[in-house]
Amino acid sequence: MKFSLLALSTAAALGGTDAFLAPQQPRLSSSALAGYGIGSWNKKSSPSSAGGGGAAVATRNPWDDANKANTVSKSDTFIKAPTTKKSYGLGSWNKSASPGGTTSAVANAPPPPAAATGGCPFHANYDAIRDELKLIMDNPSWDDGSLAPIFLRLAWHSSGTYDAATGTGGSNGAGMRFQNEAADPENAGLAPARAFLEPVKRKFPEISYSDLWILAAYVGLEVTGGPVIDFQPGRVDHPDESYWEQMSYGRLPAAEKYCCPHLDDSNVSSSLDETGKVKGWEGLCTHVRNEVFYRMGFNDQEIVALLCGGHVYGRCHPNASGYAGPWVENMTEFSNEYATDMIEDEWTLVSHGDTWLDAQGSAELRPAPGNRQFVNQKKGVTGDDPNQMMLLSDMILAWDPDFRPILEMYAEDEDKLKVDFGAAFKRLTELGCGFP
């Protein structure tokens, strides 16, 4: 087990990232967010706010009530397509989804000026915006105490729709403001990230949503010891949902795609082959490599760097992604722990039916019904190891003969991982933006 020498005071770990490679559950219904507190804000002064109108921080944990519902409500309100160019697609503004996707008032805020939607990158004060983002990054009431991981996931999912062949998708446009992209099952649990950034957007209307979502991830990485990435502004928000005519679901990765069906909770080990790999893992590997990352133009080293750097943050929640628990012990600190633990630890395949996890103090590692994941615990064996998990789509890095040497390289060299992850993540977040 790798223990980091740096203990950041900013947070313990953020849940709510839920896997970059995880099929998500349907969004929660509107009734489920009553009392989530996303609209209840404590003001914290910022250096750039005269009169104390600083960044807002939610006062309670939205995940407390997250199991109340798991269906899409027809009354959920999203940004509506505009009737004129001046409307910029703002439509109904007072709603935002919960960790599972429910709607809730966001700080009871009035709509920002319509003209601010696209942002004006040449007039934005990015130093002031960075300061504001740093003020809200620490949030003890949000899951494990930091917003950095969920901002990282928001940036990843808004960027990971890019298709090099058609030039569609990517972070340019902030399409998750609209119903179709927000309703992608892979985006469940991301509405709070967008809600937490609303006060920043209202205070700095000159920045586009597209730029703000990416900058928030960059700042999150920076304050948690990750790579410092040079920010390139200039993303322009979609004025309406017409862009979706060239888009489709399925561009974001799924954690168990093409693996053998999971049929029996009482005998999940029947999913394994004689080498301990999940049957059909080769198809899952093809999905991750070819259908997702090669489609965007990444190579194998960039794929491993992105997963090793991204999945060191946060955790999964059964009520959002269907999976459960953190990948690593230090969940809000950049490290190569994900790579080292995947190689060095022993992993056990479990499903929802593995109730022995509860009895051994590892209930947080039991996934939702129908899902499988690997955990670093064994039935009947107790120890001091912190609860950790790996998705099936994580384990392909250790199983695939081309991915494995790259994983081992990063397990040995954290500095190289930081450099390579920073470069790959910058590239991911700029795909489709037309930057030089």
Short mmCIF file of C-alpha atoms in Angstrom, two decimals:
data_model
loop_
_atom_site.label_atom_id
_atom_site.label_comp_id
_atom_site.label_asym_id
_atom_site.label_seq_id
_atom_site.Cartn_x
_atom_site.Cartn_y
_atom_site.Cartn_z
CA MET A 1 0.00 0.00 0.00
CA LYS A 2 1.48 3.38 -0.94
CA PHE A 3 1.11 6.18 1.61
CA SER A 4 1.66 9.74 0.45
CA LEU A 5 3.97 12.06 2.35
CA LEU A 6 1.74 15.06 1.73
CA ALA A 7 -1.51 15.40 3.65
CA LEU A 8 -3.47 18.28 2.19
CA SER A 9 -5.63 20.13 4.65
CA THR A 10 -8.02 21.10 1.91
CA ALA A 11 -10.04 17.87 2.01
CA ALA A 12 -10.17 14.24 2.92
CA ALA A 13 -11.72 12.93 -0.32
CA LEU A 14 -14.57 13.77 -2.61
CA GLY A 15 -17.22 11.29 -3.48
CA GLY A 16 -19.42 12.33 -6.25
CA THR A 17 -16.78 12.02 -8.90
CA ASP A 18 -18.11 8.59 -9.76
CA ALA A 19 -16.12 6.81 -12.35
CA PHE A 20 -15.02 8.39 -15.58
CA LEU A 21 -15.48 4.82 -16.83
CA ALA A 22 -18.78 3.85 -15.26
CA PRO A 23 -22.30 3.37 -16.59
CA GLN A 24 -24.45 5.71 -14.58
CA GLN A 25 -27.89 5.24 -13.04
CA PRO A 26 -30.91 7.26 -14.24
CA ARG A 27 -31.28 10.73 -12.79
CA LEU A 28 -33.30 11.16 -9.63
CA SER A 29 -36.81 12.56 -9.67
CA SER A 30 -37.57 16.15 -8.71
CA SER A 31 -38.92 15.23 -5.29
CA ALA A 32 -35.66 13.64 -4.19
CA LEU A 33 -33.73 16.88 -3.82
CA ALA A 34 -36.01 18.55 -1.29
CA GLY A 35 -33.64 19.40 1.51
CA TYR A 36 -30.42 18.66 -0.38
CA GLY A 37 -29.35 22.17 0.45
CA ILE A 38 -27.73 23.00 -2.87
CA GLY A 39 -29.79 26.17 -2.79
CA SER A 40 -28.80 26.98 0.80
CA TRP A 41 -25.54 28.88 0.76
CA ASN A 42 -23.16 30.29 3.35
CA LYS A 43 -21.25 33.24 2.02
CA LYS A 44 -17.50 33.28 2.31
CA SER A 45 -15.72 36.53 1.53
CA SER A 46 -13.27 36.53 -1.30
CA PRO A 47 -10.45 38.96 -2.00
CA SER A 48 -12.24 40.08 -5.11
CA SER A 49 -15.64 40.65 -3.53
CA ALA A 50 -16.33 44.09 -2.15
CA GLY A 51 -18.91 44.05 0.59
CA GLY A 52 -18.54 40.36 1.33
CA GLY A 53 -20.31 39.03 -1.76
CA GLY A 54 -17.88 36.16 -2.05
CA ALA A 55 -18.16 32.58 -3.17
CA ALA A 56 -21.02 30.44 -1.90
CA VAL A 57 -20.63 27.05 -0.27
CA ALA A 58 -23.42 24.49 0.25
CA THR A 59 -24.30 23.86 3.87
CA ARG A 60 -25.24 20.19 3.87
CA ASN A 61 -24.39 16.93 2.22
CA PRO A 62 -26.55 16.33 -0.87
CA TRP A 63 -25.86 12.60 -0.79
CA ASP A 64 -27.78 12.17 2.50
CA ASP A 65 -31.09 11.78 0.69
CA ALA A 66 -29.79 10.44 -2.59
CA ASN A 67 -31.53 7.08 -2.31
CA LYS A 68 -35.01 8.60 -2.22
CA ALA A 69 -35.55 8.07 -5.93
CA ASN A 70 -33.78 6.93 -9.10
CA THR A 71 -36.09 7.77 -11.96
CA VAL A 72 -36.26 10.65 -14.38
CA SER A 73 -39.04 13.09 -13.67
CA LYS A 74 -40.85 14.65 -16.62
CA SER A 75 -41.06 17.87 -14.62
CA ASP A 76 -37.28 18.24 -14.41
CA THR A 77 -36.36 21.63 -15.80
CA PHE A 78 -33.36 22.18 -18.04
CA ILE A 79 -32.27 25.02 -20.23
CA LYS A 80 -34.74 25.39 -23.05
CA ALA A 81 -33.96 26.15 -26.66
CA PRO A 82 -34.18 29.90 -27.34
CA THR A 83 -36.82 31.59 -29.44
CA THR A 84 -34.43 34.39 -30.40
CA LYS A 85 -30.68 34.70 -30.63
CA LYS A 86 -30.71 37.12 -27.69
CA SER A 87 -32.04 34.48 -25.33
CA TYR A 88 -28.89 32.31 -25.66
CA GLY A 89 -30.82 29.24 -24.60
CA LEU A 90 -31.11 30.19 -20.93
CA GLY A 91 -34.78 29.23 -20.66
CA SER A 92 -35.69 28.03 -17.18
CA TRP A 93 -32.72 28.83 -14.96
CA ASN A 94 -33.72 28.10 -11.40
CA LYS A 95 -33.30 24.34 -11.53
CA SER A 96 -30.29 22.07 -11.32
CA ALA A 97 -29.97 18.34 -10.82
CA SER A 98 -28.95 16.44 -7.71
CA PRO A 99 -26.15 13.87 -7.37
CA GLY A 100 -28.41 11.42 -9.13
CA GLY A 101 -29.91 14.08 -11.32
CA THR A 102 -32.85 15.61 -9.43
CA THR A 103 -33.75 19.25 -9.78
CA SER A 104 -33.41 21.89 -7.13
CA ALA A 105 -33.18 25.67 -6.86
CA VAL A 106 -29.61 26.89 -7.15
CA ALA A 107 -29.21 29.57 -4.50
CA ASN A 108 -32.59 30.96 -5.61
CA ALA A 109 -30.63 32.92 -8.14
CA PRO A 110 -32.11 35.10 -10.87
CA PRO A 111 -30.99 34.24 -14.38
CA PRO A 112 -27.68 35.79 -15.41
CA PRO A 113 -27.72 38.27 -18.27
CA ALA A 114 -28.48 36.46 -21.51
CA ALA A 115 -25.54 38.09 -23.26
CA ALA A 116 -23.18 36.56 -20.73
CA THR A 117 -23.83 32.99 -21.80
CA GLY A 118 -21.11 32.83 -24.41
CA GLY A 119 -18.65 34.75 -22.27
CA CYS A 120 -16.02 37.22 -23.42
CA PRO A 121 -12.63 35.55 -22.93
CA PHE A 122 -10.64 38.66 -23.72
CA HIS A 123 -12.20 40.62 -20.84
CA ALA A 124 -12.37 37.96 -18.14
CA ASN A 125 -10.14 38.40 -15.09
CA TYR A 126 -8.86 34.84 -14.85
CA ASP A 127 -6.71 35.52 -11.79
CA ALA A 128 -9.79 36.69 -9.89
CA ILE A 129 -11.79 33.69 -11.14
CA ARG A 130 -9.01 31.34 -10.03
CA ASP A 131 -9.05 32.95 -6.57
CA GLU A 132 -12.81 32.47 -6.36
CA LEU A 133 -12.56 28.84 -7.39
CA LYS A 134 -9.91 28.21 -4.74
CA LEU A 135 -12.26 29.66 -2.11
CA ILE A 136 -15.03 27.18 -2.88
CA MET A 137 -12.80 24.15 -3.51
CA ASP A 138 -12.75 23.20 0.18
CA ASN A 139 -16.27 22.20 1.22
CA PRO A 140 -16.54 20.05 4.36
CA SER A 141 -20.29 19.60 3.86
CA TRP A 142 -19.87 18.09 0.40
CA ASP A 143 -19.30 14.36 0.56
CA ASP A 144 -15.67 13.89 1.65
CA GLY A 145 -14.79 17.56 1.82
CA SER A 146 -13.51 18.78 -1.56
CA LEU A 147 -15.09 19.79 -4.85
CA ALA A 148 -11.91 19.15 -6.84
CA PRO A 149 -12.78 15.57 -7.90
CA ILE A 150 -16.31 16.36 -9.07
CA PHE A 151 -15.03 19.40 -11.02
CA LEU A 152 -12.46 17.12 -12.62
CA ARG A 153 -15.19 14.69 -13.65
CA LEU A 154 -17.37 17.52 -15.02
CA ALA A 155 -14.51 18.69 -17.23
CA TRP A 156 -13.71 15.12 -18.30
CA HIS A 157 -17.28 14.26 -19.27
CA SER A 158 -17.90 17.53 -21.07
CA SER A 159 -14.72 16.93 -23.09
CA GLY A 160 -14.92 13.15 -23.56
CA THR A 161 -17.70 13.30 -26.15
CA TYR A 162 -15.30 14.45 -28.85
CA ASP A 163 -15.22 12.51 -32.12
CA ALA A 164 -12.18 13.19 -34.30
CA ALA A 165 -13.82 11.82 -37.46
CA THR A 166 -16.72 14.27 -37.39
CA GLY A 167 -15.22 17.06 -35.30
CA THR A 168 -18.27 17.01 -33.02
CA GLY A 169 -18.42 16.98 -29.24
CA GLY A 170 -15.80 18.17 -26.80
CA SER A 171 -15.73 20.83 -24.11
CA ASN A 172 -16.61 23.69 -26.45
CA GLY A 173 -20.30 24.47 -25.95
CA ALA A 174 -21.04 23.28 -22.39
CA GLY A 175 -23.79 21.08 -23.77
CA MET A 176 -24.58 19.51 -20.42
CA ARG A 177 -26.65 22.61 -19.66
CA PHE A 178 -29.25 21.16 -22.00
CA GLN A 179 -31.56 18.23 -21.41
CA ASN A 180 -30.25 15.71 -23.94
CA GLU A 181 -26.62 15.75 -22.87
CA ALA A 182 -27.46 16.11 -19.18
CA ALA A 183 -29.69 13.02 -19.48
CA ASP A 184 -26.85 10.83 -20.76
CA PRO A 185 -26.72 8.02 -18.15
CA GLU A 186 -22.94 8.48 -17.93
CA ASN A 187 -23.47 12.05 -16.67
CA ALA A 188 -25.53 11.14 -13.61
CA GLY A 189 -24.31 12.88 -10.49
CA LEU A 190 -22.75 15.88 -12.26
CA ALA A 191 -25.51 18.43 -11.71
CA PRO A 192 -24.14 19.45 -8.28
CA ALA A 193 -20.82 20.34 -9.92
CA ARG A 194 -22.63 22.67 -12.28
CA ALA A 195 -24.68 24.06 -9.39
CA PHE A 196 -21.63 24.78 -7.25
CA LEU A 197 -20.17 26.82 -10.12
CA GLU A 198 -23.28 28.96 -10.63
CA PRO A 199 -22.29 31.62 -8.04
CA VAL A 200 -18.91 31.95 -9.75
CA LYS A 201 -20.57 32.34 -13.14
CA ARG A 202 -22.94 34.99 -11.78
CA LYS A 203 -20.04 36.91 -10.24
CA PHE A 204 -17.95 36.66 -13.42
CA PRO A 205 -20.50 36.57 -16.28
CA GLU A 206 -17.78 37.34 -18.81
CA ILE A 207 -16.46 33.76 -18.65
CA SER A 208 -18.32 31.15 -20.67
CA TYR A 209 -19.65 28.04 -18.97
CA SER A 210 -17.39 25.99 -21.24
CA ASP A 211 -14.30 27.81 -20.00
CA LEU A 212 -15.44 27.86 -16.38
CA TRP A 213 -15.97 24.10 -16.20
CA ILE A 214 -12.47 23.44 -17.53
CA LEU A 215 -10.79 26.11 -15.42
CA ALA A 216 -12.45 24.72 -12.27
CA ALA A 217 -10.87 21.31 -13.00
CA TYR A 218 -7.45 22.88 -13.61
CA VAL A 219 -7.63 24.77 -10.32
CA GLY A 220 -8.81 21.61 -8.54
CA LEU A 221 -5.77 19.74 -9.83
CA GLU A 222 -3.45 22.56 -8.86
CA VAL A 223 -4.62 22.89 -5.25
CA THR A 224 -4.45 19.12 -4.71
CA GLY A 225 -0.85 18.76 -5.81
CA GLY A 226 -1.56 17.79 -9.39
CA PRO A 227 -0.11 19.25 -12.56
CA VAL A 228 -0.34 22.99 -13.13
CA ILE A 229 -1.93 23.29 -16.57
CA ASP A 230 -1.76 26.42 -18.69
CA PHE A 231 -5.35 27.51 -19.32
CA GLN A 232 -6.39 28.47 -22.84
CA PRO A 233 -9.66 30.46 -22.84
CA GLY A 234 -11.97 30.97 -25.77
CA ARG A 235 -14.58 28.21 -25.58
CA VAL A 236 -18.01 29.43 -26.68
CA ASP A 237 -21.25 28.05 -25.25
CA HIS A 238 -23.88 26.47 -27.47
CA PRO A 239 -26.74 28.98 -27.86
CA ASP A 240 -29.28 26.18 -28.04
CA GLU A 241 -29.62 22.40 -28.31
CA SER A 242 -29.46 22.16 -32.09
CA TYR A 243 -25.87 20.89 -31.80
CA TRP A 244 -27.30 17.59 -30.49
CA GLU A 245 -28.53 16.67 -33.99
CA GLN A 246 -24.94 15.61 -34.75
CA MET A 247 -24.37 13.90 -31.40
CA SER A 248 -25.37 10.59 -29.84
CA TYR A 249 -25.23 8.70 -26.58
CA GLY A 250 -22.54 6.09 -26.07
CA ARG A 251 -19.50 8.28 -26.57
CA LEU A 252 -18.54 8.14 -22.90
CA PRO A 253 -17.07 4.86 -21.63
CA ALA A 254 -18.91 2.13 -19.74
CA ALA A 255 -17.32 0.06 -16.96
CA GLU A 256 -18.52 -3.44 -17.96
CA LYS A 257 -19.34 -3.20 -21.65
CA TYR A 258 -18.96 -6.47 -23.59
CA CYS A 259 -18.02 -8.46 -20.46
CA CYS A 260 -19.91 -11.65 -19.75
CA PRO A 261 -23.39 -11.04 -18.29
CA HIS A 262 -23.72 -10.91 -14.54
CA LEU A 263 -26.48 -13.37 -13.69
CA ASP A 264 -25.94 -14.77 -10.22
CA ASP A 265 -25.24 -12.63 -7.14
CA SER A 266 -24.49 -15.75 -5.13
CA ASN A 267 -21.69 -16.89 -7.42
CA VAL A 268 -20.02 -13.82 -8.90
CA SER A 269 -16.74 -15.74 -9.18
CA SER A 270 -18.29 -17.66 -12.08
CA SER A 271 -17.62 -14.49 -14.09
CA LEU A 272 -13.87 -15.14 -13.86
CA ASP A 273 -11.70 -17.18 -16.16
CA GLU A 274 -8.94 -19.50 -14.97
CA THR A 275 -6.46 -16.58 -14.76
CA GLY A 276 -8.71 -14.45 -12.53
CA LYS A 277 -9.76 -12.05 -15.28
CA VAL A 278 -13.43 -11.32 -15.99
CA LYS A 279 -14.64 -13.29 -18.98
CA GLY A 280 -14.98 -11.03 -21.99
CA TRP A 281 -12.48 -8.47 -20.71
CA GLU A 282 -10.92 -8.28 -24.16
CA GLY A 283 -14.14 -6.77 -25.51
CA LEU A 284 -14.20 -4.24 -22.69
CA CYS A 285 -10.60 -3.36 -23.49
CA THR A 286 -11.52 -2.80 -27.15
CA HIS A 287 -14.38 -0.56 -26.05
CA VAL A 288 -12.16 1.61 -23.86
CA ARG A 289 -9.23 1.72 -26.27
CA ASN A 290 -10.87 1.87 -29.69
CA GLU A 291 -14.45 3.05 -29.23
CA VAL A 292 -13.63 5.78 -26.72
CA PHE A 293 -10.02 6.97 -26.63
CA TYR A 294 -8.81 6.13 -30.14
CA ARG A 295 -12.00 7.79 -31.39
CA MET A 296 -10.75 11.02 -29.77
CA GLY A 297 -7.22 10.53 -31.11
CA PHE A 298 -5.34 9.33 -28.01
CA ASN A 299 -2.63 6.68 -27.95
CA ASP A 300 -2.10 3.92 -25.38
CA GLN A 301 0.29 5.90 -23.18
CA GLU A 302 -2.13 8.83 -23.01
CA ILE A 303 -4.98 6.47 -22.14
CA VAL A 304 -3.09 4.99 -19.19
CA ALA A 305 -1.91 8.43 -18.05
CA LEU A 306 -5.47 9.80 -18.11
CA LEU A 307 -6.88 6.90 -16.11
CA CYS A 308 -4.01 6.80 -13.59
CA GLY A 309 -4.24 10.55 -13.02
CA GLY A 310 -8.01 10.83 -13.09
CA HIS A 311 -9.02 7.88 -10.95
CA VAL A 312 -6.72 8.82 -8.11
CA TYR A 313 -9.46 11.35 -7.25
CA GLY A 314 -12.79 10.78 -5.52
CA ARG A 315 -15.00 7.74 -5.21
CA CYS A 316 -18.06 6.04 -6.69
CA HIS A 317 -21.57 6.00 -5.20
CA PRO A 318 -24.13 3.23 -5.75
CA ASN A 319 -26.93 5.76 -6.13
CA ALA A 320 -25.12 7.61 -8.92
CA SER A 321 -22.87 5.29 -10.93
CA GLY A 322 -23.96 2.01 -9.38
CA TYR A 323 -20.44 1.35 -8.13
CA ALA A 324 -19.13 1.95 -4.62
CA GLY A 325 -16.07 3.26 -2.86
CA PRO A 326 -12.77 5.02 -3.54
CA TRP A 327 -9.97 3.88 -5.81
CA VAL A 328 -7.23 5.02 -3.45
CA GLU A 329 -6.71 5.96 0.18
CA ASN A 330 -5.75 9.61 -0.40
CA MET A 331 -8.65 10.72 -2.58
CA THR A 332 -8.01 14.44 -2.93
CA GLU A 333 -4.28 14.34 -3.50
CA PHE A 334 -2.50 13.71 -6.77
CA SER A 335 -0.26 10.63 -6.68
CA ASN A 336 0.52 7.43 -8.53
CA GLU A 337 -1.26 5.38 -5.83
CA TYR A 338 -3.85 4.13 -8.32
CA ALA A 339 -1.14 2.54 -10.45
CA THR A 340 0.88 1.10 -7.56
CA ASP A 341 -2.12 -0.33 -5.75
CA MET A 342 -3.55 -1.92 -8.88
CA ILE A 343 -0.29 -3.81 -9.35
CA GLU A 344 0.63 -4.54 -5.72
CA ASP A 345 -2.70 -5.26 -4.02
CA GLU A 346 -4.83 -8.40 -4.27
CA TRP A 347 -8.27 -7.81 -5.77
CA THR A 348 -11.50 -9.74 -5.21
CA LEU A 349 -14.48 -9.57 -7.58
CA VAL A 350 -17.72 -8.74 -5.73
CA SER A 351 -21.33 -7.90 -6.49
CA HIS A 352 -24.26 -6.50 -4.55
CA GLY A 353 -24.90 -9.93 -3.07
CA ASP A 354 -21.58 -10.00 -1.23
CA THR A 355 -23.00 -8.96 2.12
CA TRP A 356 -19.87 -10.22 3.89
CA LEU A 357 -18.43 -6.81 3.03
CA ASP A 358 -20.89 -5.21 5.46
CA ALA A 359 -19.95 -7.61 8.25
CA GLN A 360 -16.25 -6.83 7.77
CA GLY A 361 -16.67 -3.05 7.88
CA SER A 362 -16.49 -2.62 4.13
CA ALA A 363 -20.13 -1.87 3.30
CA GLU A 364 -18.99 1.17 1.32
CA LEU A 365 -17.49 -1.24 -1.25
CA ARG A 366 -20.72 -3.10 -2.10
CA PRO A 367 -22.02 -2.01 -5.53
CA ALA A 368 -25.64 -1.58 -6.55
CA PRO A 369 -27.60 -4.61 -7.80
CA GLY A 370 -26.45 -5.84 -11.18
CA ASN A 371 -22.96 -4.36 -10.98
CA ARG A 372 -19.56 -5.93 -10.33
CA GLN A 373 -16.30 -4.45 -9.14
CA PHE A 374 -13.01 -5.51 -7.59
CA VAL A 375 -12.18 -4.72 -3.96
CA ASN A 376 -9.02 -5.01 -1.88
CA GLN A 377 -10.77 -7.06 0.82
CA LYS A 378 -11.19 -10.82 1.19
CA LYS A 379 -14.03 -12.74 2.76
CA GLY A 380 -13.13 -13.84 6.26
CA VAL A 381 -9.91 -11.84 6.31
CA THR A 382 -9.74 -8.61 8.28
CA GLY A 383 -6.86 -6.19 8.35
CA ASP A 384 -5.86 -2.55 8.45
CA ASP A 385 -6.04 -1.84 4.73
CA PRO A 386 -8.37 1.06 3.88
CA ASN A 387 -11.37 0.18 1.71
CA GLN A 388 -10.56 0.52 -1.97
CA MET A 389 -12.04 -0.69 -5.25
CA MET A 390 -11.28 -0.97 -8.94
CA LEU A 391 -13.76 -1.06 -11.80
CA LEU A 392 -13.53 -3.79 -14.41
CA SER A 393 -12.53 -1.05 -16.85
CA ASP A 394 -9.67 -0.10 -14.52
CA MET A 395 -8.34 -3.65 -14.34
CA ILE A 396 -7.84 -3.87 -18.09
CA LEU A 397 -4.74 -1.71 -17.60
CA ALA A 398 -3.18 -4.56 -15.64
CA TRP A 399 -4.54 -7.31 -17.93
CA ASP A 400 -3.79 -5.96 -21.40
CA PRO A 401 -0.22 -6.73 -22.54
CA ASP A 402 0.19 -3.30 -24.16
CA PHE A 403 -1.28 -1.28 -21.29
CA ARG A 404 0.54 -3.18 -18.53
CA PRO A 405 4.11 -1.90 -19.16
CA ILE A 406 2.85 1.69 -19.19
CA LEU A 407 0.99 1.11 -15.92
CA GLU A 408 4.16 -0.30 -14.37
CA MET A 409 6.13 2.72 -15.57
CA TYR A 410 3.76 5.12 -13.81
CA ALA A 411 3.74 2.96 -10.69
CA GLU A 412 7.50 3.54 -10.52
CA ASP A 413 7.61 7.19 -11.54
CA GLU A 414 5.06 9.62 -10.07
CA ASP A 415 6.78 12.67 -11.53
CA LYS A 416 6.46 11.29 -15.05
CA LEU A 417 2.79 10.51 -14.43
CA LYS A 418 2.18 14.10 -13.33
CA VAL A 419 3.80 15.47 -16.50
CA ASP A 420 2.09 13.01 -18.84
CA PHE A 421 -1.32 13.29 -17.19
CA GLY A 422 -1.14 17.09 -17.30
CA ALA A 423 -0.35 17.06 -21.02
CA ALA A 424 -3.03 14.46 -21.83
CA PHE A 425 -5.69 16.19 -19.74
CA LYS A 426 -4.96 19.55 -21.34
CA ARG A 427 -5.30 17.93 -24.74
CA LEU A 428 -8.55 16.21 -23.72
CA THR A 429 -10.08 19.48 -22.54
CA GLU A 430 -9.11 21.33 -25.72
CA LEU A 431 -10.38 18.80 -28.27
CA GLY A 432 -12.82 20.38 -30.70
CA CYS A 433 -12.11 23.93 -29.50
CA GLY A 434 -10.16 25.03 -32.56
CA PHE A 435 -7.24 26.32 -30.54
CA PRO A 436 -3.92 26.68 -32.42
#
